[in-house]
PDB file of C-alpha atoms in Angstrom:
ATOM      1  CA  MET A   1      78.550  48.484 151.525  1.00  0.00           C
ATOM      2  CA  LYS A   2      75.360  50.492 151.135  1.00  0.00           C
ATOM      3  CA  LYS A   3      77.102  53.518 152.541  1.00  0.00           C
ATOM      4  CA  GLN A   4      79.836  53.168 149.844  1.00  0.00           C
ATOM      5  CA  VAL A   5      77.240  52.822 147.055  1.00  0.00           C
ATOM      6  CA  SER A   6      75.422  55.848 148.293  1.00  0.00           C
ATOM      7  CA  LEU A   7      78.609  57.912 148.416  1.00  0.00           C
ATOM      8  CA  PHE A   8      79.535  56.838 144.895  1.00  0.00           C
ATOM      9  CA  SER A   9      76.054  57.619 143.549  1.00  0.00           C
ATOM     10  CA  ALA A  10      76.074  61.078 145.233  1.00  0.00           C
ATOM     11  CA  LEU A  11      79.470  61.839 143.816  1.00  0.00           C
ATOM     12  CA  SER A  12      78.476  60.772 140.340  1.00  0.00           C
ATOM     13  CA  PHE A  13      75.386  62.904 140.665  1.00  0.00           C
ATOM     14  CA  CYS A  14      77.360  65.892 141.635  1.00  0.00           C
ATOM     15  CA  LEU A  15      79.852  65.399 138.765  1.00  0.00           C
ATOM     16  CA  LEU A  16      77.033  65.085 136.295  1.00  0.00           C
ATOM     17  CA  LEU A  17      75.161  68.146 137.569  1.00  0.00           C
ATOM     18  CA  GLY A  18      78.398  70.190 137.359  1.00  0.00           C
ATOM     19  CA  TRP A  19      78.972  69.055 133.778  1.00  0.00           C
ATOM     20  CA  ILE A  20      75.330  70.013 132.896  1.00  0.00           C
ATOM     21  CA  VAL A  21      75.668  73.421 134.430  1.00  0.00           C
ATOM     22  CA  ALA A  22      79.140  74.064 132.692  1.00  0.00           C
ATOM     23  CA  CYS A  23      77.658  73.057 129.374  1.00  0.00           C
ATOM     24  CA  SER A  24      74.670  75.275 129.924  1.00  0.00           C
ATOM     25  CA  GLU A  25      76.867  78.279 130.754  1.00  0.00           C
ATOM     26  CA  LYS A  26      79.165  77.758 127.884  1.00  0.00           C
ATOM     27  CA  GLU A  27      79.064  80.554 125.329  1.00  0.00           C
ATOM     28  CA  GLU A  28      77.344  79.696 122.158  1.00  0.00           C
ATOM     29  CA  PRO A  29      79.589  80.153 119.121  1.00  0.00           C
ATOM     30  CA  THR A  30      79.095  83.423 117.109  1.00  0.00           C
ATOM     31  CA  PRO A  31      78.356  82.738 113.461  1.00  0.00           C
ATOM     32  CA  GLU A  32      80.176  84.765 110.725  1.00  0.00           C
ATOM     33  CA  PRO A  33      78.037  87.538 109.288  1.00  0.00           C
ATOM     34  CA  THR A  34      76.281  86.893 106.053  1.00  0.00           C
ATOM     35  CA  GLN A  35      74.538  90.185 105.828  1.00  0.00           C
ATOM     36  CA  LEU A  36      74.708  93.430 107.807  1.00  0.00           C
ATOM     37  CA  THR A  37      72.231  96.011 108.734  1.00  0.00           C
ATOM     38  CA  ALA A  38      73.152  99.757 109.189  1.00  0.00           C
ATOM     39  CA  THR A  39      71.778 102.236 111.609  1.00  0.00           C
ATOM     40  CA  ASP A  40      72.972 105.877 112.126  1.00  0.00           C
ATOM     41  CA  PHE A  41      75.085 106.681 115.074  1.00  0.00           C
ATOM     42  CA  VAL A  42      77.057 110.028 114.659  1.00  0.00           C
ATOM     43  CA  THR A  43      76.807 112.800 111.917  1.00  0.00           C
ATOM     44  CA  GLN A  44      78.554 116.105 111.141  1.00  0.00           C
ATOM     45  CA  LEU A  45      82.108 114.953 111.577  1.00  0.00           C
ATOM     46  CA  ARG A  46      84.635 116.853 109.478  1.00  0.00           C
ATOM     47  CA  ALA A  47      86.268 114.506 106.977  1.00  0.00           C
ATOM     48  CA  PRO A  48      86.851 111.737 109.586  1.00  0.00           C
ATOM     49  CA  ILE A  49      89.710 109.369 108.634  1.00  0.00           C
ATOM     50  CA  GLY A  50      89.761 106.660 111.423  1.00  0.00           C
ATOM     51  CA  PHE A  51      88.758 105.684 114.966  1.00  0.00           C
ATOM     52  CA  SER A  52      89.935 103.433 117.788  1.00  0.00           C
ATOM     53  CA  LEU A  53      87.759 101.872 120.400  1.00  0.00           C
ATOM     54  CA  ASP A  54      88.754 102.012 124.077  1.00  0.00           C
ATOM     55  CA  ASP A  55      87.834  99.662 126.940  1.00  0.00           C
ATOM     56  CA  LYS A  56      84.800 101.941 127.950  1.00  0.00           C
ATOM     57  CA  GLY A  57      83.256 101.691 124.463  1.00  0.00           C
ATOM     58  CA  GLN A  58      84.284 105.196 123.411  1.00  0.00           C
ATOM     59  CA  LEU A  59      85.541 105.977 120.094  1.00  0.00           C
ATOM     60  CA  TRP A  60      88.577 108.248 119.465  1.00  0.00           C
ATOM     61  CA  VAL A  61      88.197 109.659 115.940  1.00  0.00           C
ATOM     62  CA  THR A  62      90.597 111.615 113.829  1.00  0.00           C
ATOM     63  CA  GLU A  63      89.087 114.322 111.581  1.00  0.00           C
ATOM     64  CA  ALA A  64      91.043 115.898 108.616  1.00  0.00           C
ATOM     65  CA  GLY A  65      89.049 119.181 109.107  1.00  0.00           C
ATOM     66  CA  THR A  66      88.417 121.492 106.179  1.00  0.00           C
ATOM     67  CA  GLY A  67      91.931 121.804 104.911  1.00  0.00           C
ATOM     68  CA  LYS A  68      92.746 124.985 106.872  1.00  0.00           C
ATOM     69  CA  ASN A  69      95.038 123.544 109.452  1.00  0.00           C
ATOM     70  CA  ASP A  70      92.015 122.576 111.660  1.00  0.00           C
ATOM     71  CA  ALA A  71      92.389 118.782 111.808  1.00  0.00           C
ATOM     72  CA  SER A  72      91.159 117.444 115.115  1.00  0.00           C
ATOM     73  CA  ILE A  73      90.808 114.485 117.395  1.00  0.00           C
ATOM     74  CA  VAL A  74      87.296 113.861 118.795  1.00  0.00           C
ATOM     75  CA  LEU A  75      85.887 111.657 121.541  1.00  0.00           C
ATOM     76  CA  ILE A  76      82.562 110.086 121.058  1.00  0.00           C
ATOM     77  CA  THR A  77      80.899 108.271 123.954  1.00  0.00           C
ATOM     78  CA  PRO A  78      78.606 105.234 123.548  1.00  0.00           C
ATOM     79  CA  GLN A  79      75.595 107.619 123.640  1.00  0.00           C
ATOM     80  CA  GLY A  80      76.928 109.623 120.727  1.00  0.00           C
ATOM     81  CA  THR A  81      78.181 112.715 122.559  1.00  0.00           C
ATOM     82  CA  LYS A  82      81.115 114.357 120.893  1.00  0.00           C
ATOM     83  CA  THR A  83      84.053 116.183 122.636  1.00  0.00           C
ATOM     84  CA  THR A  84      87.084 117.751 121.040  1.00  0.00           C
ATOM     85  CA  VAL A  85      90.243 116.233 122.488  1.00  0.00           C
ATOM     86  CA  ALA A  86      92.723 118.326 120.449  1.00  0.00           C
ATOM     87  CA  THR A  87      92.571 120.551 117.347  1.00  0.00           C
ATOM     88  CA  GLY A  88      94.685 122.695 115.163  1.00  0.00           C
ATOM     89  CA  PHE A  89      96.553 119.757 113.500  1.00  0.00           C
ATOM     90  CA  PRO A  90      97.898 120.609 109.940  1.00  0.00           C
ATOM     91  CA  SER A  91      95.434 119.881 107.155  1.00  0.00           C
ATOM     92  CA  VAL A  92      95.516 120.797 103.465  1.00  0.00           C
ATOM     93  CA  ILE A  93      93.493 120.337 100.291  1.00  0.00           C
ATOM     94  CA  SER A  94      95.287 118.208  97.797  1.00  0.00           C
ATOM     95  CA  ASN A  95      93.727 117.026  94.506  1.00  0.00           C
ATOM     96  CA  GLY A  96      90.362 117.875  95.795  1.00  0.00           C
ATOM     97  CA  SER A  97      90.589 115.927  99.021  1.00  0.00           C
ATOM     98  CA  ILE A  98      91.450 117.065 102.555  1.00  0.00           C
ATOM     99  CA  GLU A  99      94.603 115.418 103.823  1.00  0.00           C
ATOM    100  CA  GLY A 100      96.566 115.404 107.034  1.00  0.00           C
ATOM    101  CA  MET A 101      95.374 113.245 109.865  1.00  0.00           C
ATOM    102  CA  SER A 102      95.769 109.420 109.552  1.00  0.00           C
ATOM    103  CA  HIS A 103      94.559 106.620 111.878  1.00  0.00           C
ATOM    104  CA  PRO A 104      94.558 106.582 115.663  1.00  0.00           C
ATOM    105  CA  LEU A 105      95.167 103.669 118.061  1.00  0.00           C
ATOM    106  CA  TYR A 106      94.112 103.603 121.689  1.00  0.00           C
ATOM    107  CA  LYS A 107      95.997 101.422 124.216  1.00  0.00           C
ATOM    108  CA  ASP A 108      96.351 101.584 128.068  1.00  0.00           C
ATOM    109  CA  GLY A 109      95.352 105.202 128.413  1.00  0.00           C
ATOM    110  CA  LYS A 110      97.347 106.507 125.541  1.00  0.00           C
ATOM    111  CA  LEU A 111      96.260 107.555 122.062  1.00  0.00           C
ATOM    112  CA  TYR A 112      98.735 107.044 119.205  1.00  0.00           C
ATOM    113  CA  VAL A 113      97.909 109.108 116.107  1.00  0.00           C
ATOM    114  CA  LEU A 114      99.717 109.274 112.755  1.00  0.00           C
ATOM    115  CA  HIS A 115      99.703 112.402 110.752  1.00  0.00           C
ATOM    116  CA  GLY A 116     100.631 111.428 107.086  1.00  0.00           C
ATOM    117  CA  ILE A 117     101.572 114.616 105.354  1.00  0.00           C
ATOM    118  CA  SER A 118     103.960 115.835 108.203  1.00  0.00           C
ATOM    119  CA  GLY A 119     105.302 112.279 108.862  1.00  0.00           C
ATOM    120  CA  THR A 120     104.579 112.625 112.545  1.00  0.00           C
ATOM    121  CA  LEU A 121     103.476 110.180 115.370  1.00  0.00           C
ATOM    122  CA  TYR A 122     101.594 111.973 118.143  1.00  0.00           C
ATOM    123  CA  THR A 123     101.067 110.403 121.577  1.00  0.00           C
ATOM    124  CA  LEU A 124      98.324 111.796 123.729  1.00  0.00           C
ATOM    125  CA  GLU A 125      97.861 110.971 127.420  1.00  0.00           C
ATOM    126  CA  VAL A 126      94.110 110.335 127.681  1.00  0.00           C
ATOM    127  CA  ALA A 127      93.670 108.118 130.672  1.00  0.00           C
ATOM    128  CA  SER A 128      91.890 110.882 132.586  1.00  0.00           C
ATOM    129  CA  PHE A 129      90.265 112.624 129.745  1.00  0.00           C
ATOM    130  CA  LYS A 130      86.500 112.330 129.694  1.00  0.00           C
ATOM    131  CA  SER A 131      83.516 113.754 127.801  1.00  0.00           C
ATOM    132  CA  GLY A 132      83.065 117.385 128.261  1.00  0.00           C
ATOM    133  CA  ASP A 133      86.659 118.152 129.207  1.00  0.00           C
ATOM    134  CA  ALA A 134      88.549 121.109 127.617  1.00  0.00           C
ATOM    135  CA  ALA A 135      90.699 120.332 124.664  1.00  0.00           C
ATOM    136  CA  GLN A 136      94.348 119.505 125.165  1.00  0.00           C
ATOM    137  CA  SER A 137      96.907 122.038 124.076  1.00  0.00           C
ATOM    138  CA  LEU A 138      98.560 121.020 120.828  1.00  0.00           C
ATOM    139  CA  ALA A 139     101.889 122.220 122.184  1.00  0.00           C
ATOM    140  CA  SER A 140     101.630 119.750 125.115  1.00  0.00           C
ATOM    141  CA  ILE A 141     101.243 116.644 122.953  1.00  0.00           C
ATOM    142  CA  LYS A 142     104.285 114.483 122.402  1.00  0.00           C
ATOM    143  CA  LYS A 143     105.300 114.160 118.753  1.00  0.00           C
ATOM    144  CA  GLU A 144     107.908 112.124 116.972  1.00  0.00           C
ATOM    145  CA  ASP A 145     109.231 112.676 113.462  1.00  0.00           C
ATOM    146  CA  VAL A 146     108.999 109.312 111.695  1.00  0.00           C
ATOM    147  CA  GLY A 147     108.784 110.664 108.029  1.00  0.00           C
ATOM    148  CA  THR A 148     112.414 111.748 107.838  1.00  0.00           C
ATOM    149  CA  TYR A 149     113.674 108.219 108.474  1.00  0.00           C
ATOM    150  CA  ILE A 150     111.233 106.526 106.098  1.00  0.00           C
ATOM    151  CA  ARG A 151     112.114 108.991 103.271  1.00  0.00           C
ATOM    152  CA  SER A 152     115.877 108.483 103.850  1.00  0.00           C
ATOM    153  CA  LEU A 153     115.436 104.884 102.781  1.00  0.00           C
ATOM    154  CA  ASN A 154     114.413 105.884  99.212  1.00  0.00           C
ATOM    155  CA  LEU A 155     111.938 102.965  98.915  1.00  0.00           C
ATOM    156  CA  THR A 156     109.949 104.611  96.017  1.00  0.00           C
ATOM    157  CA  THR A 157     110.567 106.702  92.963  1.00  0.00           C
ATOM    158  CA  PRO A 158     109.935 109.423  93.507  1.00  0.00           C
ATOM    159  CA  VAL A 159     110.606 109.237  97.307  1.00  0.00           C
ATOM    160  CA  ASN A 160     107.236 109.182  99.169  1.00  0.00           C
ATOM    161  CA  SER A 161     105.846 108.737 102.592  1.00  0.00           C
ATOM    162  CA  ASN A 162     102.371 108.812 104.058  1.00  0.00           C
ATOM    163  CA  VAL A 163     102.247 107.021 107.493  1.00  0.00           C
ATOM    164  CA  PHE A 164      98.612 105.872 107.538  1.00  0.00           C
ATOM    165  CA  ASP A 165      97.826 103.081 110.033  1.00  0.00           C
ATOM    166  CA  LEU A 166      99.219 101.298 113.020  1.00  0.00           C
ATOM    167  CA  THR A 167      98.984  98.397 115.390  1.00  0.00           C
ATOM    168  CA  PHE A 168     100.780  96.705 118.233  1.00  0.00           C
ATOM    169  CA  GLY A 169     102.545  93.349 117.632  1.00  0.00           C
ATOM    170  CA  PRO A 170     102.979  90.546 120.087  1.00  0.00           C
ATOM    171  CA  ASP A 171     106.396  91.885 120.999  1.00  0.00           C
ATOM    172  CA  GLY A 172     104.835  95.238 122.287  1.00  0.00           C
ATOM    173  CA  ASN A 173     106.416  97.140 119.432  1.00  0.00           C
ATOM    174  CA  LEU A 174     104.362  99.498 117.257  1.00  0.00           C
ATOM    175  CA  TYR A 175     103.972  98.589 113.613  1.00  0.00           C
ATOM    176  CA  ILE A 176     103.245 101.354 111.075  1.00  0.00           C
ATOM    177  CA  ALA A 177     101.761 101.014 107.574  1.00  0.00           C
ATOM    178  CA  ASP A 178     103.021 103.703 105.239  1.00  0.00           C
ATOM    179  CA  ALA A 179     100.808 104.245 102.135  1.00  0.00           C
ATOM    180  CA  GLY A 180     103.393 106.307 100.393  1.00  0.00           C
ATOM    181  CA  ALA A 181     106.446 104.138 100.937  1.00  0.00           C
ATOM    182  CA  ASN A 182     104.436 100.906 100.457  1.00  0.00           C
ATOM    183  CA  ALA A 183     106.078  99.402 103.441  1.00  0.00           C
ATOM    184  CA  ILE A 184     105.641  98.523 107.128  1.00  0.00           C
ATOM    185  CA  PHE A 185     108.007  99.868 109.820  1.00  0.00           C
ATOM    186  CA  LYS A 186     108.557  98.847 113.349  1.00  0.00           C
ATOM    187  CA  ARG A 187     108.953 101.369 116.220  1.00  0.00           C
ATOM    188  CA  ASP A 188     110.842  99.919 119.170  1.00  0.00           C
ATOM    189  CA  LYS A 189     108.793 100.035 122.401  1.00  0.00           C
ATOM    190  CA  THR A 190     111.736 100.980 124.451  1.00  0.00           C
ATOM    191  CA  THR A 191     113.919 103.361 122.492  1.00  0.00           C
ATOM    192  CA  GLY A 192     111.384 104.650 119.819  1.00  0.00           C
ATOM    193  CA  ALA A 193     113.868 103.739 117.079  1.00  0.00           C
ATOM    194  CA  LEU A 194     112.386 102.940 113.686  1.00  0.00           C
ATOM    195  CA  SER A 195     113.389 100.127 111.333  1.00  0.00           C
ATOM    196  CA  LEU A 196     112.156  98.712 108.062  1.00  0.00           C
ATOM    197  CA  PHE A 197     110.045  95.604 108.822  1.00  0.00           C
ATOM    198  CA  ALA A 198     108.552  94.615 105.439  1.00  0.00           C
ATOM    199  CA  LYS A 199     108.327  95.923 101.942  1.00  0.00           C
ATOM    200  CA  LEU A 200     105.208  95.208  99.979  1.00  0.00           C
ATOM    201  CA  PRO A 201     105.519  94.186  96.322  1.00  0.00           C
ATOM    202  CA  ASP A 202     103.621  95.972  93.626  1.00  0.00           C
ATOM    203  CA  ALA A 203      99.956  95.115  93.169  1.00  0.00           C
ATOM    204  CA  ALA A 204     100.505  94.684  89.403  1.00  0.00           C
ATOM    205  CA  THR A 205     103.099  95.816  86.906  1.00  0.00           C
ATOM    206  CA  LYS A 206     103.974  99.500  87.672  1.00  0.00           C
ATOM    207  CA  VAL A 207     101.033  99.582  90.087  1.00  0.00           C
ATOM    208  CA  GLU A 208     101.989 100.329  93.705  1.00  0.00           C
ATOM    209  CA  ALA A 209     100.382  98.356  96.595  1.00  0.00           C
ATOM    210  CA  VAL A 210      99.426 101.362  98.843  1.00  0.00           C
ATOM    211  CA  PRO A 211      98.889  99.698 102.234  1.00  0.00           C
ATOM    212  CA  THR A 212      95.860 101.251 104.052  1.00  0.00           C
ATOM    213  CA  SER A 213      95.551  99.173 107.191  1.00  0.00           C
ATOM    214  CA  ILE A 214      97.544  96.737 109.418  1.00  0.00           C
ATOM    215  CA  THR A 215      96.129  94.298 111.977  1.00  0.00           C
ATOM    216  CA  TYR A 216      97.564  91.523 114.103  1.00  0.00           C
ATOM    217  CA  ASP A 217      95.409  88.505 114.326  1.00  0.00           C
ATOM    218  CA  GLY A 218      97.246  86.601 116.993  1.00  0.00           C
ATOM    219  CA  THR A 219      99.719  84.781 114.663  1.00  0.00           C
ATOM    220  CA  LYS A 220     100.369  87.264 111.825  1.00  0.00           C
ATOM    221  CA  PHE A 221      99.868  90.706 110.463  1.00  0.00           C
ATOM    222  CA  LEU A 222      97.181  91.335 107.921  1.00  0.00           C
ATOM    223  CA  VAL A 223      97.601  94.330 105.684  1.00  0.00           C
ATOM    224  CA  THR A 224      94.878  95.756 103.184  1.00  0.00           C
ATOM    225  CA  THR A 225      95.950  97.556 100.048  1.00  0.00           C
ATOM    226  CA  LEU A 226      94.224 100.172  98.028  1.00  0.00           C
ATOM    227  CA  SER A 227      96.480  99.570  94.891  1.00  0.00           C
ATOM    228  CA  GLY A 228      97.612 102.614  93.055  1.00  0.00           C
ATOM    229  CA  PHE A 229      96.196 104.428  90.028  1.00  0.00           C
ATOM    230  CA  PRO A 230      94.192 103.688  87.902  1.00  0.00           C
ATOM    231  CA  PHE A 231      92.590 101.725  90.833  1.00  0.00           C
ATOM    232  CA  THR A 232      91.799  98.727  88.592  1.00  0.00           C
ATOM    233  CA  ALA A 233      89.189  96.455  89.944  1.00  0.00           C
ATOM    234  CA  GLY A 234      90.673  93.295  91.309  1.00  0.00           C
ATOM    235  CA  ASN A 235      94.184  94.659  91.881  1.00  0.00           C
ATOM    236  CA  ALA A 236      93.769  95.214  95.669  1.00  0.00           C
ATOM    237  CA  LYS A 237      94.928  92.400  97.993  1.00  0.00           C
ATOM    238  CA  ILE A 238      95.196  91.446 101.646  1.00  0.00           C
ATOM    239  CA  TYR A 239      98.731  90.406 102.409  1.00  0.00           C
ATOM    240  CA  GLN A 240      99.989  88.505 105.374  1.00  0.00           C
ATOM    241  CA  VAL A 241     103.237  89.312 107.137  1.00  0.00           C
ATOM    242  CA  THR A 242     104.864  86.955 109.563  1.00  0.00           C
ATOM    243  CA  THR A 243     106.462  88.180 112.770  1.00  0.00           C
ATOM    244  CA  ASP A 244     109.775  87.868 110.963  1.00  0.00           C
ATOM    245  CA  GLY A 245     108.702  90.237 108.194  1.00  0.00           C
ATOM    246  CA  ALA A 246     108.103  87.678 105.495  1.00  0.00           C
ATOM    247  CA  VAL A 247     105.389  88.877 103.094  1.00  0.00           C
ATOM    248  CA  SER A 248     102.985  86.790 101.046  1.00  0.00           C
ATOM    249  CA  GLU A 249      99.402  87.134  99.646  1.00  0.00           C
ATOM    250  CA  TYR A 250      96.527  86.019 101.934  1.00  0.00           C
ATOM    251  CA  LYS A 251      93.475  86.895  99.748  1.00  0.00           C
ATOM    252  CA  THR A 252      93.393  88.587  96.338  1.00  0.00           C
ATOM    253  CA  ASN A 253      91.039  89.985  93.778  1.00  0.00           C
ATOM    254  CA  PHE A 254      89.648  92.898  95.729  1.00  0.00           C
ATOM    255  CA  THR A 255      88.986  96.560  94.726  1.00  0.00           C
ATOM    256  CA  MET A 256      90.431  99.699  96.641  1.00  0.00           C
ATOM    257  CA  LEU A 257      90.469  98.132 100.083  1.00  0.00           C
ATOM    258  CA  SER A 258      90.651 100.925 102.834  1.00  0.00           C
ATOM    259  CA  HIS A 259      90.640  99.056 106.070  1.00  0.00           C
ATOM    260  CA  LEU A 260      90.101  95.752 107.892  1.00  0.00           C
ATOM    261  CA  THR A 261      88.901  94.458 111.314  1.00  0.00           C
ATOM    262  CA  LEU A 262      88.418  90.928 112.742  1.00  0.00           C
ATOM    263  CA  SER A 263      85.097  89.182 113.451  1.00  0.00           C
ATOM    264  CA  LYS A 264      84.491  87.425 116.748  1.00  0.00           C
ATOM    265  CA  ASN A 265      86.103  84.304 115.224  1.00  0.00           C
ATOM    266  CA  ASN A 266      89.237  86.215 114.117  1.00  0.00           C
ATOM    267  CA  LYS A 267      88.169  86.341 110.397  1.00  0.00           C
ATOM    268  CA  PRO A 268      88.952  89.463 108.366  1.00  0.00           C
ATOM    269  CA  ILE A 269      86.069  91.856 107.652  1.00  0.00           C
ATOM    270  CA  ALA A 270      87.282  94.370 105.132  1.00  0.00           C
ATOM    271  CA  ILE A 271      85.868  97.623 103.581  1.00  0.00           C
ATOM    272  CA  GLN A 272      85.979  98.697  99.880  1.00  0.00           C
ATOM    273  CA  LEU A 273      86.395 102.397  99.586  1.00  0.00           C
ATOM    274  CA  ALA A 274      84.745 102.755  96.161  1.00  0.00           C
ATOM    275  CA  GLU A 275      84.875 101.920  92.550  1.00  0.00           C
ATOM    276  CA  PHE A 276      86.835 104.161  90.172  1.00  0.00           C
ATOM    277  CA  GLY A 277      85.142 105.271  86.961  1.00  0.00           C
ATOM    278  CA  PRO A 278      86.020 107.604  84.067  1.00  0.00           C
ATOM    279  CA  THR A 279      85.342 110.695  86.103  1.00  0.00           C
ATOM    280  CA  GLY A 280      86.731 109.509  89.483  1.00  0.00           C
ATOM    281  CA  PHE A 281      85.247 107.680  92.507  1.00  0.00           C
ATOM    282  CA  VAL A 282      81.811 106.403  91.896  1.00  0.00           C
ATOM    283  CA  PRO A 283      79.519 107.612  94.790  1.00  0.00           C
ATOM    284  CA  SER A 284      78.107 105.029  97.151  1.00  0.00           C
ATOM    285  CA  THR A 285      80.147 102.102  95.734  1.00  0.00           C
ATOM    286  CA  GLY A 286      81.810 101.351  99.082  1.00  0.00           C
ATOM    287  CA  LYS A 287      81.036  97.857 100.568  1.00  0.00           C
ATOM    288  CA  VAL A 288      81.791  95.665 103.619  1.00  0.00           C
ATOM    289  CA  ILE A 289      83.088  92.173 102.451  1.00  0.00           C
ATOM    290  CA  ASP A 290      84.416  89.078 104.124  1.00  0.00           C
ATOM    291  CA  GLU A 291      87.680  87.593 103.265  1.00  0.00           C
ATOM    292  CA  THR A 292      86.189  85.394 100.407  1.00  0.00           C
ATOM    293  CA  GLY A 293      84.826  88.716  98.794  1.00  0.00           C
ATOM    294  CA  LYS A 294      81.207  88.105  99.780  1.00  0.00           C
ATOM    295  CA  VAL A 295      79.335  91.420 100.077  1.00  0.00           C
ATOM    296  CA  LEU A 296      77.847  91.933 103.558  1.00  0.00           C
ATOM    297  CA  ILE A 297      76.487  95.377 102.912  1.00  0.00           C
ATOM    298  CA  SER A 298      76.824  97.735  99.936  1.00  0.00           C
ATOM    299  CA  ASN A 299      75.881 101.299  98.955  1.00  0.00           C
ATOM    300  CA  ILE A 300      78.399 102.790 101.473  1.00  0.00           C
ATOM    301  CA  MET A 301      79.884 106.223 100.790  1.00  0.00           C
ATOM    302  CA  MET A 302      83.722 106.135 100.873  1.00  0.00           C
ATOM    303  CA  PRO A 303      84.370 104.074 104.134  1.00  0.00           C
ATOM    304  CA  THR A 304      87.754 104.548 105.569  1.00  0.00           C
ATOM    305  CA  ASP A 305      87.615 102.585 108.821  1.00  0.00           C
ATOM    306  CA  ILE A 306      85.714  99.689 110.395  1.00  0.00           C
ATOM    307  CA  GLU A 307      86.017  98.158 113.999  1.00  0.00           C
ATOM    308  CA  ARG A 308      84.085  95.472 115.761  1.00  0.00           C
ATOM    309  CA  SER A 309      82.494  96.752 118.921  1.00  0.00           C
ATOM    310  CA  ALA A 310      80.631  93.589 119.983  1.00  0.00           C
ATOM    311  CA  ASN A 311      80.232  89.944 118.983  1.00  0.00           C
ATOM    312  CA  ARG A 312      77.731  90.837 116.235  1.00  0.00           C
ATOM    313  CA  GLU A 313      78.223  94.627 115.923  1.00  0.00           C
ATOM    314  CA  PHE A 314      80.645  96.964 114.122  1.00  0.00           C
ATOM    315  CA  TYR A 315      81.268 100.691 113.634  1.00  0.00           C
ATOM    316  CA  ILE A 316      81.867 101.976 110.190  1.00  0.00           C
ATOM    317  CA  LEU A 317      83.043 105.472 109.256  1.00  0.00           C
ATOM    318  CA  SER A 318      82.351 107.481 106.042  1.00  0.00           C
ATOM    319  CA  TYR A 319      85.048 109.986 105.222  1.00  0.00           C
ATOM    320  CA  ALA A 320      82.861 111.634 102.516  1.00  0.00           C
ATOM    321  CA  LEU A 321      79.642 112.075 104.540  1.00  0.00           C
ATOM    322  CA  GLY A 322      81.314 112.648 107.932  1.00  0.00           C
ATOM    323  CA  THR A 323      79.208 109.922 109.641  1.00  0.00           C
ATOM    324  CA  ILE A 324      79.642 106.746 111.746  1.00  0.00           C
ATOM    325  CA  GLN A 325      77.069 104.036 111.537  1.00  0.00           C
ATOM    326  CA  LYS A 326      76.537 100.793 113.548  1.00  0.00           C
ATOM    327  CA  LEU A 327      76.465  97.627 111.601  1.00  0.00           C
ATOM    328  CA  SER A 328      74.817  94.481 113.135  1.00  0.00           C
ATOM    329  CA  TYR A 329      73.615  91.007 112.333  1.00  0.00           C
TER     330      TYR A 329
END
């Protein structure tokens, strides 16, 4: 009997000890940010539009260039070292801004890059590319015409297309947000065929939605919108799109949203490009906000992309200043 009691006591002790160790090793929950602090990371980028983080902590950045057909893709290491991956993409100056390159997306050794004004999807093989390597030849990069199909659907009057951002869905297909057609398109992972996935409603009467980013949060797509001219405060929205393509409003009453990322807890963290005044975009009126509209940091100069890099850290890009900053809390 004593032996049985001893064995039972020993077993109970082991189970209790294991529970204590498991509890002590359990990761503490990460709180949502209430305020962010910015530190400089990279400067002297040429009208950067977007970036994508790979599994090595490297950033793949698209630069619009100077408007002289010199748009580029740049690799930035976690230490801030820059390497040109490819250059010579079309870029033009339109209405005082430099246009051409759109957002990139890294996955499994490939970089998918949209080019808005030419309606092109580029696919770069970058699994073996490293900092310091020679730039890839533009002629060797795979490209697909996506603009012709989109324009053929006549979704806007006048017909317009500006493929701007992209993400992968749970089915492995690529989903493309078009800021000109105000719609989301699906690219089949096997055939590359395009199809209309969702059409966004106008932001207000005779005011186009203008989608600027698309993210899949594990259950649905979230799409930020700039809202069209005159860029009225409160017109921008975050839409949610089901995997069947049904569109509804997720959160409203924003101003000129230019991108979105997800917190550690899968909550949207969005950026406001700027406020629009009588003479145009008001300098340093960009912001980072949560899904309720709470301002996490202000006085940002025309941010066009944000991505979470750690539990409590984000990268944010300024198109106007040509910089990337780290945001932390």
